[in-house]
Amino acid sequence: MDRGPGLSENAATPSFSSAQQPAAEAPLPAGDQTNWVDGTVFLKAACDDLAVGELIHGENFSLFEAMSALEIMDPKMDAGMTTSGYKTVEEAIERGAAPVDLTISQIIDVMDHLLSCEATWHKGHSLAQTVFSCLYMLKLDRTTPNVLLHAYCKITRATCSLVRTAIVLSDIHEEEDFVTFGFGLPLDAEGDSKCLASLNAVEEVLARQLRGCKGLTSGKKKSTEEVEPLQDDPELEEQFCEALLCRLRFRKYLYHAYLYMDKPLGRGSEMAQKHIAKALTELNAIRASSAFLASRRSVKESLGSVTTASGQPALGFDESVNRRLLAPTPPRSIDILSWNETLKYFEQLLNDLNRICSLSSNPELEDLLQYIVDVQKSQPDLVARARLQLRLLQDGKLLGLETIADGLCRAIKMQNRPAKETETYNFLNQCGRWMLQLIRTMCTNPAWQRRKLGRFIQEWGSLLEQAEFSREASLRKAGRDGNEEKTGWTDDAVMGWAAESLSWVVTHFLMLGFELELYSPNEYCMVYWYLDHSLMTLMQYKLVKERRLHEAEFARVNDTSPESAKKKGKKKRPGTVKPIANKEIRFTPSVLLLQCHINLCKGLIWMLVALTADRKIAHRETVFNSELERFTQRFELLHKIVVPEPMTYLDYREAIRHRSQSIKELYQLSYDHFSAVQQHLQELNQVVSKATKMESVSKTQRLADIRQMEQVAARNRVVLQIAHQAGPGDNLRVTFDFSQHPCFAVAVVKKT
């Protein structure tokens, strides 16, 4: 054997004395004349003999073999090869794998399995092994005699083309999200734009047939000679008609929704919402028809594995028929989503699309970013996120209506745009490019979003330095020293907006770590402490902005200049101007939400400190890194920027050190913060309920956040009372989970 670096001879060739030899055991059952022997004892002895960092390297076992032997438990990543199935479409058709003359039950099975394949394609598998594993889709002209099958397959192909185009245009997908390769498959065929004509014709015939069936059951005389029955049993005709109609109408309304969402400037959003509502209604009808179709199968199978409503395998599908079209890798054997998973997926997709269409046409930039965060709370898949990105950015403009520079001026509250070739103008242009990229990044999946935000934080830090240079240059031009007290509203707004934006990104970056489960329980206290620091910084800039806005509005209303009097048509009396009071400033929902988050962080910080000091949290010693090293690994990126102010490990240890406070006082301190959360949530609930300009998605999500935070605060207060009454010592064991809120933990008490 070859030895790796630092490998000792004993480690390379472990040996056993006769005393160490395990007792002879009966050999395991063998097959193909192979005798298997249990090597567990040998492997354990070899592992015990190896030091940390050493390994055994065999000559015939390279990195390639090691990676090939691993199973990542993700069917999209694991390489597997199945040699069964047909090699070409022609071979499959010749052997009768795709008959055109199908019964109504078989047609419904094809529709259902094709819908499951489409959902599986959306989840990241290749088009060749999902939708175009359907032999009817590969040779669509063959299905012309079967008008039902032909119309359904044609609109399915047109819908897939719209989905693929939207994802390619948005360009926010990664390799694990979606496979955009067409593999030369007939996806964009001529005539698909007229797919609705054939679908409407078939729908009209089925609707007439359904009316005839209902007339017969109600005792009315209807002519049954106009429409040929779908099947032989008259008692089942109505149920089959309804099952077919809801499937065809679902495809039609989904296709209409995509078409209207493609209209520029959001002009089709209202009509898209109407078609989405109709599609959801038809989806419920499809779910209702599943019980009737499933009752007709003779063999009952597990609902988790079937891909059709009836539970019967669909005719005309073979995932290996496109094997030669795939990339030069072993064809992967994939699992198609089950029928129940397919229905749940499309239900969520339609709800996500409905939320995207509800966006108003003139939101503030701050509200727009919060809207993206709120939409992402429902964990939308790539198709919905691609539509979101296309809705937000059209031709490089916000919602296709406003340039990013105009949006920034509106966000910063600048009355006049700066002149070209000035420091402020260049700064705003750079901010605009950064903000466009930020919006695109916010539409990606959470893992990639956090990774890319890490790079943006560094870029935005350097942009802050440019903002400071811009402010000082503006002050110098006005004849003032840059070190004097800042009094210019425009200059302070530029600097304040840049710092506020960076603080918001840092806060979102840290909170995403909780949603992605990146932090270990040993790190909760330090992460909540740094998150609290970031939230406090963000709150500071927001309060300054709110006060300046009120002061500017107050000055405008009480302006006594002759020019203002002429505009208003009346003369102000001198001495009527009153100074603005703090109680006159009404905080926005975003400020109140920040206050709730801050109190939750502080409550959790002191709760963790108190429980640790009271020995009610198991302290896990780490072998490979210390607490200082973990702190550096988590926050090293944030030490490269100036806002929020970088905090060191010594700052953290000093902040959580309870000098003269007893454990009882720490419990009480945490309890008070959670009580303050309850008070702020009541105020936030009142403000959100009365808000008229808030986006409907954000309003709904804010009310949901309020309920979640109420649960976190209430449950943690109960745990604090239990821990205090239990007395000191390790008589209780407290753990944390995120069952109520994705970012703020809830304590769970167990007796030891």
Coordinates of C-alpha atoms in Angstrom, one line a residue, residues 397-704:
K397 CA -35.8 49.5 -15.1
L398 CA -37.7 49.0 -11.8
L399 CA -41.0 47.3 -12.8
G400 CA -40.2 48.6 -16.3
L401 CA -41.3 52.1 -15.4
E402 CA -38.5 53.9 -13.5
T403 CA -34.8 53.9 -14.0
I404 CA -32.8 52.7 -11.0
A405 CA -31.2 56.2 -10.7
D406 CA -34.7 57.8 -10.3
G407 CA -35.6 55.1 -7.8
L408 CA -32.5 55.9 -5.8
C409 CA -33.3 59.6 -5.8
R410 CA -36.8 58.8 -4.6
A411 CA -35.4 56.5 -1.9
I412 CA -32.9 59.1 -0.7
K413 CA -35.5 61.9 -0.9
M414 CA -33.4 64.0 -3.2
Q415 CA -35.4 66.9 -4.6
N416 CA -33.1 67.5 -7.6
R417 CA -30.9 65.0 -9.4
P418 CA -27.2 65.8 -9.2
A419 CA -25.4 67.3 -12.2
K420 CA -23.5 64.9 -14.4
E421 CA -19.8 64.2 -13.9
T422 CA -20.1 65.1 -10.2
E423 CA -19.1 62.9 -7.3
T424 CA -22.7 62.5 -6.2
Y425 CA -23.7 61.6 -9.7
N426 CA -21.0 58.9 -10.1
F427 CA -21.9 57.6 -6.7
L428 CA -25.5 57.2 -7.6
N429 CA -24.6 55.4 -10.8
Q430 CA -22.5 52.9 -9.0
C431 CA -25.2 52.5 -6.4
G432 CA -27.7 51.8 -9.2
R433 CA -25.6 49.0 -10.7
W434 CA -25.1 47.5 -7.2
M435 CA -28.8 47.7 -6.4
L436 CA -29.8 46.0 -9.7
Q437 CA -27.4 43.1 -8.9
L438 CA -28.8 43.0 -5.3
I439 CA -32.4 42.6 -6.6
R440 CA -31.3 39.8 -8.9
T441 CA -29.4 38.1 -6.0
M442 CA -32.5 38.4 -3.7
C443 CA -34.4 36.3 -6.3
T444 CA -32.0 33.3 -6.1
N445 CA -32.3 30.3 -3.8
P446 CA -31.4 31.1 -0.2
A447 CA -28.0 29.2 -0.2
W448 CA -26.7 31.0 -3.3
Q449 CA -28.3 34.2 -2.1
R450 CA -26.3 34.2 1.2
R451 CA -23.1 33.3 -0.7
K452 CA -23.4 36.2 -3.1
L453 CA -24.4 38.6 -0.4
G454 CA -21.1 38.0 1.2
R455 CA -19.3 39.4 -1.8
F456 CA -21.7 42.3 -2.0
I457 CA -21.0 43.3 1.6
Q458 CA -17.4 43.9 0.7
E459 CA -18.2 45.8 -2.4
W460 CA -20.8 48.0 -0.5
G461 CA -18.2 48.7 2.1
S462 CA -15.9 50.3 -0.5
L463 CA -18.9 52.1 -1.9
L464 CA -19.5 53.7 1.6
E465 CA -16.0 55.2 1.4
Q466 CA -16.9 56.7 -2.0
A467 CA -20.0 58.1 -0.4
E468 CA -17.9 59.8 2.3
F469 CA -15.7 61.3 -0.4
S470 CA -18.8 62.6 -2.2
R471 CA -20.1 64.2 0.9
E472 CA -16.8 65.9 1.7
A473 CA -16.4 67.1 -1.8
S474 CA -19.9 68.6 -1.7
L475 CA -19.2 70.3 1.6
R476 CA -15.9 71.8 0.2
K477 CA -17.7 73.2 -2.8
A478 CA -20.2 74.9 -0.5
G479 CA -17.2 76.5 1.3
R480 CA -17.3 74.4 4.4
D481 CA -14.8 72.1 6.0
G482 CA -15.6 68.4 5.7
N483 CA -14.9 67.9 9.4
E484 CA -17.6 70.3 10.5
E485 CA -20.9 69.1 11.8
K486 CA -23.1 67.6 9.1
T487 CA -26.1 69.8 8.4
G488 CA -26.9 69.4 4.7
W489 CA -30.0 67.3 4.2
T490 CA -29.0 66.0 0.7
D491 CA -25.4 65.1 1.7
D492 CA -26.5 63.4 4.9
A493 CA -29.2 61.5 3.0
V494 CA -26.7 60.1 0.6
M495 CA -24.4 58.9 3.3
G496 CA -27.2 57.7 5.6
W497 CA -28.9 55.8 2.8
A498 CA -25.7 54.0 1.9
A499 CA -25.0 53.1 5.5
E500 CA -28.6 52.0 6.1
S501 CA -28.6 49.8 3.0
L502 CA -25.4 48.1 4.1
S503 CA -26.7 47.5 7.6
W504 CA -29.9 46.0 6.1
V505 CA -27.8 43.6 3.9
V506 CA -25.7 42.5 6.9
T507 CA -28.8 41.9 8.9
H508 CA -30.4 39.8 6.2
F509 CA -27.1 37.9 5.7
L510 CA -27.0 36.9 9.4
M511 CA -30.6 35.9 9.5
L512 CA -30.3 33.8 6.4
G513 CA -27.8 31.7 8.4
F514 CA -30.5 30.6 10.8
E515 CA -32.9 29.8 7.9
L516 CA -30.2 27.6 6.3
E517 CA -29.3 26.0 9.7
L518 CA -25.6 27.0 9.4
Y519 CA -25.1 27.8 13.1
S520 CA -24.5 25.3 15.8
P521 CA -26.1 25.6 19.3
N522 CA -22.8 26.7 20.7
E523 CA -22.8 29.7 18.4
Y524 CA -26.3 31.0 19.0
C525 CA -25.3 33.5 21.7
M526 CA -22.5 35.1 19.6
V527 CA -24.7 35.2 16.5
Y528 CA -27.6 36.8 18.3
W529 CA -25.2 39.3 19.8
Y530 CA -23.8 40.4 16.5
L531 CA -27.2 40.4 14.9
D532 CA -28.4 42.7 17.7
H533 CA -25.5 45.0 17.0
S534 CA -26.4 45.1 13.3
L535 CA -30.1 45.7 14.1
M536 CA -29.2 48.5 16.4
T537 CA -27.1 50.1 13.7
L538 CA -29.9 49.8 11.2
M539 CA -32.4 51.2 13.7
Q540 CA -30.1 54.2 14.3
Y541 CA -30.0 55.2 10.6
K542 CA -33.8 54.6 10.2
L543 CA -34.6 56.8 13.2
V544 CA -32.4 59.6 11.9
K545 CA -34.1 59.3 8.5
E546 CA -37.6 59.4 10.0
R547 CA -36.8 62.4 12.1
R548 CA -35.3 64.3 9.2
L549 CA -38.4 63.5 7.1
H550 CA -40.7 64.9 9.8
E551 CA -38.5 68.0 10.2
A552 CA -38.5 68.6 6.4
E553 CA -42.3 68.2 6.3
F554 CA -42.7 70.4 9.4
A555 CA -40.5 73.1 7.8
R556 CA -42.5 73.0 4.6
V557 CA -45.8 73.3 6.4
N558 CA -44.6 76.2 8.6
D559 CA -42.6 78.0 5.8
T560 CA -43.1 81.8 6.3
S561 CA -41.1 83.0 3.4
P562 CA -42.8 85.4 0.9
E563 CA -42.4 82.9 -1.9
S564 CA -44.1 80.2 0.1
A565 CA -46.9 82.6 1.0
K566 CA -47.5 83.4 -2.6
K567 CA -47.8 79.7 -3.5
K568 CA -50.2 79.1 -0.7
G569 CA -52.2 82.3 -1.3
K570 CA -52.1 83.5 2.3
K571 CA -49.6 85.1 4.6
K572 CA -48.2 83.4 7.7
R573 CA -48.1 85.2 10.9
P574 CA -44.7 85.4 12.5
G575 CA -44.1 83.4 15.7
T576 CA -46.5 80.6 14.8
V577 CA -43.8 78.0 14.1
K578 CA -43.6 75.3 16.8
P579 CA -40.6 73.0 17.2
I580 CA -41.3 69.3 16.4
A581 CA -41.7 67.0 19.3
N582 CA -40.5 63.4 19.5
K583 CA -44.1 62.2 20.3
E584 CA -45.3 63.6 16.9
I585 CA -43.0 61.2 15.0
R586 CA -45.0 58.1 14.1
F587 CA -42.8 55.1 13.5
T588 CA -43.3 53.1 10.3
P589 CA -44.0 49.3 10.4
S590 CA -40.3 48.6 9.5
V591 CA -39.0 50.5 12.5
L592 CA -41.5 48.8 14.8
L593 CA -40.5 45.4 13.4
L594 CA -36.8 46.2 14.0
Q595 CA -37.6 47.0 17.6
C596 CA -39.3 43.6 18.0
H597 CA -36.3 41.9 16.5
I598 CA -33.9 43.8 18.8
N599 CA -35.8 42.8 21.9
L600 CA -36.0 39.2 20.8
C601 CA -32.2 39.1 20.3
K602 CA -31.5 40.7 23.6
G603 CA -33.9 38.3 25.3
L604 CA -32.3 35.3 23.8
I605 CA -28.8 36.6 24.5
W606 CA -29.4 36.9 28.3
M607 CA -31.5 33.7 28.3
L608 CA -28.5 31.8 26.9
V609 CA -26.1 33.5 29.3
A610 CA -28.3 32.7 32.3
L611 CA -29.0 29.1 31.4
T612 CA -25.3 28.5 30.7
A613 CA -24.3 30.0 34.1
D614 CA -27.1 27.9 35.7
R615 CA -25.7 24.7 34.1
K616 CA -28.9 24.0 32.3
I617 CA -27.4 24.0 28.8
A618 CA -25.0 21.3 27.9
H619 CA -21.7 22.9 26.9
R620 CA -20.1 21.0 24.1
E621 CA -16.3 21.2 23.9
T622 CA -15.0 21.3 20.3
V623 CA -11.8 19.5 19.5
F624 CA -10.9 21.2 16.3
N625 CA -11.6 24.9 17.0
S626 CA -12.1 27.2 19.9
E627 CA -14.8 29.8 20.5
L628 CA -12.5 32.5 19.3
E629 CA -11.8 30.7 16.1
R630 CA -15.5 30.1 15.6
F631 CA -16.2 33.8 16.2
T632 CA -13.5 34.7 13.6
Q633 CA -14.9 32.3 11.1
R634 CA -18.5 33.6 11.4
F635 CA -17.7 37.3 11.4
E636 CA -14.4 37.8 9.6
L637 CA -16.3 39.1 6.6
L638 CA -18.0 41.8 8.6
H639 CA -14.7 43.1 10.0
K640 CA -13.8 44.3 6.5
I641 CA -16.5 47.0 6.5
V642 CA -17.0 50.1 8.6
V643 CA -20.8 49.9 9.0
P644 CA -21.9 48.3 11.2
E645 CA -18.8 49.0 13.3
P646 CA -16.7 45.8 13.4
M647 CA -16.9 44.1 16.8
T648 CA -14.2 41.8 18.1
Y649 CA -14.3 38.7 20.2
L650 CA -13.2 40.7 23.2
D651 CA -16.1 43.0 22.8
Y652 CA -18.4 40.0 22.7
R653 CA -16.9 38.4 25.9
E654 CA -17.1 41.8 27.7
A655 CA -20.7 42.3 26.6
I656 CA -22.0 39.0 28.0
R657 CA -19.9 39.1 31.2
H658 CA -22.2 39.5 34.1
R659 CA -20.1 41.3 36.7
S660 CA -22.4 41.8 39.7
Q661 CA -25.6 40.3 38.3
S662 CA -26.9 37.1 39.8
I663 CA -28.5 34.3 37.8
K664 CA -31.9 35.4 39.0
E665 CA -31.3 39.0 37.7
L666 CA -30.2 37.5 34.4
Y667 CA -33.4 35.6 34.2
Q668 CA -35.3 38.7 35.0
L669 CA -33.4 40.7 32.4
S670 CA -34.3 38.2 29.7
Y671 CA -37.9 38.1 30.9
D672 CA -38.2 41.9 30.6
H673 CA -37.0 41.9 27.0
F674 CA -39.5 39.2 26.0
S675 CA -42.2 41.2 27.8
A676 CA -41.2 44.3 25.8
V677 CA -41.6 42.2 22.6
Q678 CA -45.3 41.6 23.5
Q679 CA -45.9 45.4 23.9
H680 CA -44.2 46.3 20.6
L681 CA -46.0 43.6 18.8
Q682 CA -49.4 45.1 19.9
E683 CA -48.3 48.4 18.5
L684 CA -47.0 46.8 15.3
N685 CA -50.3 45.0 14.8
Q686 CA -52.3 48.2 15.1
V687 CA -50.0 50.0 12.6
V688 CA -50.0 47.2 10.1
S689 CA -53.8 46.7 10.3
K690 CA -54.3 50.4 9.5
A691 CA -51.7 50.6 6.8
T692 CA -53.2 51.3 3.4
K693 CA -50.1 51.7 1.2
M694 CA -48.4 48.4 2.3
E695 CA -48.2 45.6 -0.2
S696 CA -50.7 42.9 0.4
V697 CA -48.0 40.3 0.5
S698 CA -46.0 42.2 3.0
K699 CA -49.1 42.9 5.1
T700 CA -50.0 39.3 5.2
Q701 CA -46.5 38.2 6.0
R702 CA -46.1 40.9 8.7
L703 CA -49.3 39.6 10.5
A704 CA -47.9 36.1 10.3

